């Protein structure tokens, strides 16, 4: 099994990571913001958000963005995407597990929030299998799930 790593987004690799969004089919473009938008969200977050490229070996296959929401004082996984041709290979799960471990090690983070368009069955199945539970809340039309972190 190829190793999945999270790598910093830099001036040398941001472009291929942005281009991963181009291959997403129309229906999935409703599920997740374009990676260029997410990178600008990170850029203008005053350091509150952390972003990574997801790599399978040396190949860029996805993107994640997470961080602290100052308004709600909650920690969120804000974006996760795997390029269309690379989906269904376990990369999304591996990336999510690594983000969860990073947040678990973050002082003050005792729960992680994530939201998704209700029709996004892959996201619902993935997050549920990782232990996220439905809060019953809906934000901007998206179902809000929560993972409690035990030390
Ligand atoms: C959702 C997404 C991140 C999952 O990543 P992935 O690499 O394709 O998923 P994995 O191969 O790691 O599979 C993990 C789990 O997701 C679920 N899953 C993946 N594809 C699925 C599908 N087509 N239908 C239903 N469940 C699916 C399964 O529970 C799977 O676990 P299993 O293999 O043990 O059954 C990816 O499909 C994606 O980027 N989609 C478009 C953007 C998006 O929807 N992002 C999430 C926004 S909230």
PDB file of C-alpha atoms and ligand atoms in Angstrom:
ATOM      1  CA  UNK A   1       0.000   0.000   0.000  1.00  0.00           C
ATOM      2  CA  UNK A   2       1.375   3.377  -1.025  1.00  0.00           C
ATOM      3  CA  UNK A   3       2.203   5.742   1.848  1.00  0.00           C
ATOM      4  CA  UNK A   4      -0.141   8.707   2.361  1.00  0.00           C
ATOM      5  CA  UNK A   5       1.482  11.858   3.729  1.00  0.00           C
ATOM      6  CA  UNK A   6       0.319  15.391   4.443  1.00  0.00           C
ATOM      7  CA  UNK A   7       2.698  17.980   3.022  1.00  0.00           C
ATOM      8  CA  UNK A   8       2.866  21.696   3.526  1.00  0.00           C
ATOM      9  CA  UNK A   9       1.501  23.843   0.705  1.00  0.00           C
ATOM     10  CA  UNK A  10       4.342  25.931  -0.705  1.00  0.00           C
ATOM     11  CA  UNK A  11       5.156  28.160  -3.669  1.00  0.00           C
ATOM     12  CA  UNK A  12       6.511  25.041  -5.379  1.00  0.00           C
ATOM     13  CA  UNK A  13       3.499  22.727  -5.073  1.00  0.00           C
ATOM     14  CA  UNK A  14       0.347  24.863  -4.776  1.00  0.00           C
ATOM     15  CA  UNK A  15      -0.394  24.769  -8.488  1.00  0.00           C
ATOM     16  CA  UNK A  16      -0.761  20.988  -8.951  1.00  0.00           C
ATOM     17  CA  UNK A  17      -2.842  20.927  -5.751  1.00  0.00           C
ATOM     18  CA  UNK A  18      -5.196  23.597  -7.124  1.00  0.00           C
ATOM     19  CA  UNK A  19      -5.506  21.717 -10.413  1.00  0.00           C
ATOM     20  CA  UNK A  20      -6.849  18.647  -8.586  1.00  0.00           C
ATOM     21  CA  UNK A  21     -10.164  20.506  -8.309  1.00  0.00           C
ATOM     22  CA  UNK A  22     -10.509  20.659 -12.098  1.00  0.00           C
ATOM     23  CA  UNK A  23     -11.126  16.936 -12.391  1.00  0.00           C
ATOM     24  CA  UNK A  24     -14.002  16.805  -9.904  1.00  0.00           C
ATOM     25  CA  UNK A  25     -17.308  15.942 -11.602  1.00  0.00           C
ATOM     26  CA  UNK A  26     -20.106  18.503 -11.513  1.00  0.00           C
ATOM     27  CA  UNK A  27     -22.033  16.921  -8.632  1.00  0.00           C
ATOM     28  CA  UNK A  28     -18.928  16.778  -6.441  1.00  0.00           C
ATOM     29  CA  UNK A  29     -18.146  20.443  -7.120  1.00  0.00           C
ATOM     30  CA  UNK A  30     -21.248  21.165  -5.038  1.00  0.00           C
ATOM     31  CA  UNK A  31     -19.746  19.213  -2.161  1.00  0.00           C
ATOM     32  CA  UNK A  32     -16.464  21.040  -1.692  1.00  0.00           C
ATOM     33  CA  UNK A  33     -15.025  24.454  -2.476  1.00  0.00           C
ATOM     34  CA  UNK A  34     -12.372  24.755  -5.182  1.00  0.00           C
ATOM     35  CA  UNK A  35      -8.889  24.264  -3.749  1.00  0.00           C
ATOM     36  CA  UNK A  36      -7.939  27.774  -4.908  1.00  0.00           C
ATOM     37  CA  UNK A  37     -10.724  29.190  -2.717  1.00  0.00           C
ATOM     38  CA  UNK A  38      -9.590  27.034   0.185  1.00  0.00           C
ATOM     39  CA  UNK A  39      -6.001  28.260  -0.179  1.00  0.00           C
ATOM     40  CA  UNK A  40      -7.214  31.847  -0.034  1.00  0.00           C
ATOM     41  CA  UNK A  41      -9.306  30.966   3.028  1.00  0.00           C
ATOM     42  CA  UNK A  42      -6.107  29.666   4.626  1.00  0.00           C
ATOM     43  CA  UNK A  43      -4.080  32.667   3.487  1.00  0.00           C
ATOM     44  CA  UNK A  44      -6.504  35.180   5.009  1.00  0.00           C
ATOM     45  CA  UNK A  45      -7.210  33.231   8.211  1.00  0.00           C
ATOM     46  CA  UNK A  46      -4.505  35.030  10.211  1.00  0.00           C
ATOM     47  CA  UNK A  47      -2.923  31.696  11.006  1.00  0.00           C
ATOM     48  CA  UNK A  48      -6.120  30.108  12.356  1.00  0.00           C
ATOM     49  CA  UNK A  49      -6.277  27.539   9.546  1.00  0.00           C
ATOM     50  CA  UNK A  50      -3.794  24.865   8.517  1.00  0.00           C
ATOM     51  CA  UNK A  51      -3.706  23.365   5.046  1.00  0.00           C
ATOM     52  CA  UNK A  52      -1.912  20.384   3.556  1.00  0.00           C
ATOM     53  CA  UNK A  53      -1.587  18.643   0.262  1.00  0.00           C
ATOM     54  CA  UNK A  54      -2.374  14.932   0.442  1.00  0.00           C
ATOM     55  CA  UNK A  55       0.275  12.830  -1.267  1.00  0.00           C
ATOM     56  CA  UNK A  56       0.282   9.184  -2.303  1.00  0.00           C
ATOM     57  CA  UNK A  57       3.986   8.545  -2.464  1.00  0.00           C
ATOM     58  CA  UNK A  58       5.253  11.530  -4.484  1.00  0.00           C
ATOM     59  CA  UNK A  59       1.940  12.142  -6.242  1.00  0.00           C
ATOM     60  CA  UNK A  60      -0.419  14.947  -5.136  1.00  0.00           C
ATOM     61  CA  UNK A  61      -3.880  13.365  -4.764  1.00  0.00           C
ATOM     62  CA  UNK A  62      -5.845  15.649  -2.457  1.00  0.00           C
ATOM     63  CA  UNK A  63      -6.119  18.598  -0.130  1.00  0.00           C
ATOM     64  CA  UNK A  64      -7.207  19.234   3.477  1.00  0.00           C
ATOM     65  CA  UNK A  65      -7.913  22.427   5.447  1.00  0.00           C
ATOM     66  CA  UNK A  66      -8.647  22.553   9.156  1.00  0.00           C
ATOM     67  CA  UNK A  67      -8.490  24.981  12.015  1.00  0.00           C
ATOM     68  CA  UNK A  68     -10.028  26.971  14.807  1.00  0.00           C
ATOM     69  CA  UNK A  69     -13.206  28.951  14.276  1.00  0.00           C
ATOM     70  CA  UNK A  70     -12.885  31.992  16.484  1.00  0.00           C
ATOM     71  CA  UNK A  71     -16.613  32.800  16.428  1.00  0.00           C
ATOM     72  CA  UNK A  72     -17.761  29.407  17.747  1.00  0.00           C
ATOM     73  CA  UNK A  73     -14.473  28.541  19.519  1.00  0.00           C
ATOM     74  CA  UNK A  74     -14.698  25.149  17.795  1.00  0.00           C
ATOM     75  CA  UNK A  75     -12.155  23.152  15.825  1.00  0.00           C
ATOM     76  CA  UNK A  76     -13.273  22.242  12.309  1.00  0.00           C
ATOM     77  CA  UNK A  77     -12.063  20.111   9.462  1.00  0.00           C
ATOM     78  CA  UNK A  78     -13.078  22.676   6.890  1.00  0.00           C
ATOM     79  CA  UNK A  79     -12.264  20.951   3.601  1.00  0.00           C
ATOM     80  CA  UNK A  80     -11.209  17.522   2.498  1.00  0.00           C
ATOM     81  CA  UNK A  81     -10.999  16.392  -1.092  1.00  0.00           C
ATOM     82  CA  UNK A  82      -9.428  13.597  -3.067  1.00  0.00           C
ATOM     83  CA  UNK A  83      -9.026  13.980  -6.841  1.00  0.00           C
ATOM     84  CA  UNK A  84     -11.642  12.135  -8.853  1.00  0.00           C
ATOM     85  CA  UNK A  85      -9.358   9.519 -10.385  1.00  0.00           C
ATOM     86  CA  UNK A  86      -7.839   8.763  -6.972  1.00  0.00           C
ATOM     87  CA  UNK A  87     -11.047   8.248  -4.992  1.00  0.00           C
ATOM     88  CA  UNK A  88     -12.038   4.933  -3.459  1.00  0.00           C
ATOM     89  CA  UNK A  89      -8.454   3.879  -2.752  1.00  0.00           C
ATOM     90  CA  UNK A  90      -8.423   4.627   0.983  1.00  0.00           C
ATOM     91  CA  UNK A  91      -6.666   7.989   0.588  1.00  0.00           C
ATOM     92  CA  UNK A  92      -9.527  10.050   2.055  1.00  0.00           C
ATOM     93  CA  UNK A  93      -9.682   7.841   5.129  1.00  0.00           C
ATOM     94  CA  UNK A  94      -5.897   7.959   5.605  1.00  0.00           C
ATOM     95  CA  UNK A  95      -5.846  11.759   5.243  1.00  0.00           C
ATOM     96  CA  UNK A  96      -8.731  12.167   7.702  1.00  0.00           C
ATOM     97  CA  UNK A  97      -7.020   9.902  10.240  1.00  0.00           C
ATOM     98  CA  UNK A  98      -3.854  11.993  10.039  1.00  0.00           C
ATOM     99  CA  UNK A  99      -5.754  15.261  10.463  1.00  0.00           C
ATOM    100  CA  UNK A 100      -7.623  13.823  13.460  1.00  0.00           C
ATOM    101  CA  UNK A 101      -4.314  12.790  15.062  1.00  0.00           C
ATOM    102  CA  UNK A 102      -2.882  16.269  14.493  1.00  0.00           C
ATOM    103  CA  UNK A 103      -5.933  17.852  16.110  1.00  0.00           C
ATOM    104  CA  UNK A 104      -5.837  15.340  18.971  1.00  0.00           C
ATOM    105  CA  UNK A 105      -2.318  16.595  19.690  1.00  0.00           C
ATOM    106  CA  UNK A 106      -3.439  20.234  19.563  1.00  0.00           C
ATOM    107  CA  UNK A 107      -3.772  21.833  23.019  1.00  0.00           C
ATOM    108  CA  UNK A 108      -7.370  22.785  23.776  1.00  0.00           C
ATOM    109  CA  UNK A 109      -8.921  20.658  21.036  1.00  0.00           C
ATOM    110  CA  UNK A 110     -11.359  18.211  22.649  1.00  0.00           C
ATOM    111  CA  UNK A 111     -13.769  17.823  19.741  1.00  0.00           C
ATOM    112  CA  UNK A 112     -13.713  18.148  15.967  1.00  0.00           C
ATOM    113  CA  UNK A 113     -16.593  19.415  13.856  1.00  0.00           C
ATOM    114  CA  UNK A 114     -17.214  18.705  10.180  1.00  0.00           C
ATOM    115  CA  UNK A 115     -20.123  19.400   7.858  1.00  0.00           C
ATOM    116  CA  UNK A 116     -21.294  18.058   4.525  1.00  0.00           C
ATOM    117  CA  UNK A 117     -24.070  18.348   1.970  1.00  0.00           C
ATOM    118  CA  UNK A 118     -26.682  15.768   3.083  1.00  0.00           C
ATOM    119  CA  UNK A 119     -26.656  13.999  -0.338  1.00  0.00           C
ATOM    120  CA  UNK A 120     -22.919  13.324  -0.005  1.00  0.00           C
ATOM    121  CA  UNK A 121     -23.165   9.672   1.018  1.00  0.00           C
ATOM    122  CA  UNK A 122     -19.425   9.019   0.712  1.00  0.00           C
ATOM    123  CA  UNK A 123     -18.673  11.808   3.196  1.00  0.00           C
ATOM    124  CA  UNK A 124     -21.417  10.657   5.579  1.00  0.00           C
ATOM    125  CA  UNK A 125     -20.154   7.044   5.487  1.00  0.00           C
ATOM    126  CA  UNK A 126     -16.510   8.046   5.906  1.00  0.00           C
ATOM    127  CA  UNK A 127     -17.076  10.441   8.797  1.00  0.00           C
ATOM    128  CA  UNK A 128     -19.466   8.073  10.595  1.00  0.00           C
ATOM    129  CA  UNK A 129     -16.965   5.225  10.328  1.00  0.00           C
ATOM    130  CA  UNK A 130     -14.326   7.452  11.927  1.00  0.00           C
ATOM    131  CA  UNK A 131     -16.593   8.083  14.926  1.00  0.00           C
ATOM    132  CA  UNK A 132     -18.188  11.402  13.990  1.00  0.00           C
ATOM    133  CA  UNK A 133     -21.764  11.696  15.256  1.00  0.00           C
ATOM    134  CA  UNK A 134     -24.681  13.747  13.992  1.00  0.00           C
ATOM    135  CA  UNK A 135     -25.214  16.850  16.123  1.00  0.00           C
ATOM    136  CA  UNK A 136     -28.641  17.365  14.558  1.00  0.00           C
ATOM    137  CA  UNK A 137     -27.565  20.869  13.578  1.00  0.00           C
ATOM    138  CA  UNK A 138     -27.689  22.152  10.018  1.00  0.00           C
ATOM    139  CA  UNK A 139     -25.423  25.019   8.953  1.00  0.00           C
ATOM    140  CA  UNK A 140     -25.767  26.619   5.527  1.00  0.00           C
ATOM    141  CA  UNK A 141     -27.723  23.547   4.436  1.00  0.00           C
ATOM    142  CA  UNK A 142     -24.982  21.169   5.612  1.00  0.00           C
ATOM    143  CA  UNK A 143     -25.291  18.461   8.268  1.00  0.00           C
ATOM    144  CA  UNK A 144     -22.929  19.108  11.201  1.00  0.00           C
ATOM    145  CA  UNK A 145     -21.124  16.101  12.711  1.00  0.00           C
ATOM    146  CA  UNK A 146     -18.862  16.017  15.764  1.00  0.00           C
ATOM    147  CA  UNK A 147     -16.069  13.748  16.963  1.00  0.00           C
ATOM    148  CA  UNK A 148     -15.346  13.871  20.692  1.00  0.00           C
ATOM    149  CA  UNK A 149     -11.625  13.418  21.391  1.00  0.00           C
ATOM    150  CA  UNK A 150     -10.726  11.444  24.457  1.00  0.00           C
ATOM    151  CA  UNK A 151      -7.209  12.042  25.741  1.00  0.00           C
TER     152      UNK A 151
HETATM  153  C1  LIG B   1     -15.406  12.081   0.303  1.00  0.00           C
HETATM  154  C2  LIG B   1     -13.959  11.768  -0.105  1.00  0.00           C
HETATM  155  C3  LIG B   1     -12.997  12.719   0.602  1.00  0.00           C
HETATM  156  C4  LIG B   1     -13.630  10.336   0.324  1.00  0.00           C
HETATM  157  O1  LIG B   1     -12.287  10.047  -0.045  1.00  0.00           O
HETATM  158  P1  LIG B   1     -11.903   8.665  -0.771  1.00  0.00           P
HETATM  159  O2  LIG B   1     -10.443   8.588  -0.864  1.00  0.00           O
HETATM  160  O3  LIG B   1     -12.688   8.545  -2.028  1.00  0.00           O
HETATM  161  O4  LIG B   1     -12.491   7.617   0.285  1.00  0.00           O
HETATM  162  P2  LIG B   1     -11.801   6.257   0.788  1.00  0.00           P
HETATM  163  O5  LIG B   1     -11.388   5.414  -0.385  1.00  0.00           O
HETATM  164  O6  LIG B   1     -10.764   6.562   1.792  1.00  0.00           O
HETATM  165  O7  LIG B   1     -13.040   5.557   1.481  1.00  0.00           O
HETATM  166  C5  LIG B   1     -13.350   5.860   2.820  1.00  0.00           C
HETATM  167  C6  LIG B   1     -14.803   5.593   3.084  1.00  0.00           C
HETATM  168  O8  LIG B   1     -15.613   6.535   2.416  1.00  0.00           O
HETATM  169  C7  LIG B   1     -16.847   5.920   2.064  1.00  0.00           C
HETATM  170  N1  LIG B   1     -16.965   5.999   0.618  1.00  0.00           N
HETATM  171  C8  LIG B   1     -15.994   6.290  -0.283  1.00  0.00           C
HETATM  172  N2  LIG B   1     -16.519   6.340  -1.527  1.00  0.00           N
HETATM  173  C9  LIG B   1     -17.833   6.067  -1.392  1.00  0.00           C
HETATM  174  C10 LIG B   1     -18.921   6.001  -2.306  1.00  0.00           C
HETATM  175  N3  LIG B   1     -18.736   6.196  -3.614  1.00  0.00           N
HETATM  176  N4  LIG B   1     -20.154   5.733  -1.813  1.00  0.00           N
HETATM  177  C11 LIG B   1     -20.362   5.537  -0.504  1.00  0.00           C
HETATM  178  N5  LIG B   1     -19.341   5.592   0.415  1.00  0.00           N
HETATM  179  C12 LIG B   1     -18.105   5.847  -0.028  1.00  0.00           C
HETATM  180  C13 LIG B   1     -16.789   4.501   2.554  1.00  0.00           C
HETATM  181  O9  LIG B   1     -17.321   4.474   3.870  1.00  0.00           O
HETATM  182  C14 LIG B   1     -15.303   4.255   2.612  1.00  0.00           C
HETATM  183  O10 LIG B   1     -14.947   3.292   3.544  1.00  0.00           O
HETATM  184  P3  LIG B   1     -14.791   1.735   3.090  1.00  0.00           P
HETATM  185  O11 LIG B   1     -13.835   1.748   1.947  1.00  0.00           O
HETATM  186  O12 LIG B   1     -14.257   1.081   4.315  1.00  0.00           O
HETATM  187  O13 LIG B   1     -16.154   1.287   2.700  1.00  0.00           O
HETATM  188  C15 LIG B   1     -13.765  11.866  -1.648  1.00  0.00           C
HETATM  189  O14 LIG B   1     -14.673  10.992  -2.271  1.00  0.00           O
HETATM  190  C16 LIG B   1     -13.948  13.268  -2.215  1.00  0.00           C
HETATM  191  O15 LIG B   1     -13.018  14.067  -2.204  1.00  0.00           O
HETATM  192  N6  LIG B   1     -15.147  13.582  -2.734  1.00  0.00           N
HETATM  193  C17 LIG B   1     -15.414  14.875  -3.387  1.00  0.00           C
HETATM  194  C18 LIG B   1     -15.286  16.042  -2.438  1.00  0.00           C
HETATM  195  C19 LIG B   1     -16.054  15.818  -1.174  1.00  0.00           C
HETATM  196  O16 LIG B   1     -17.194  15.368  -1.174  1.00  0.00           O
HETATM  197  N7  LIG B   1     -15.408  16.157  -0.066  1.00  0.00           N
HETATM  198  C20 LIG B   1     -16.019  16.081   1.243  1.00  0.00           C
HETATM  199  C21 LIG B   1     -16.771  17.368   1.504  1.00  0.00           C
HETATM  200  S1  LIG B   1     -17.563  17.344   3.076  1.00  0.00           S
END
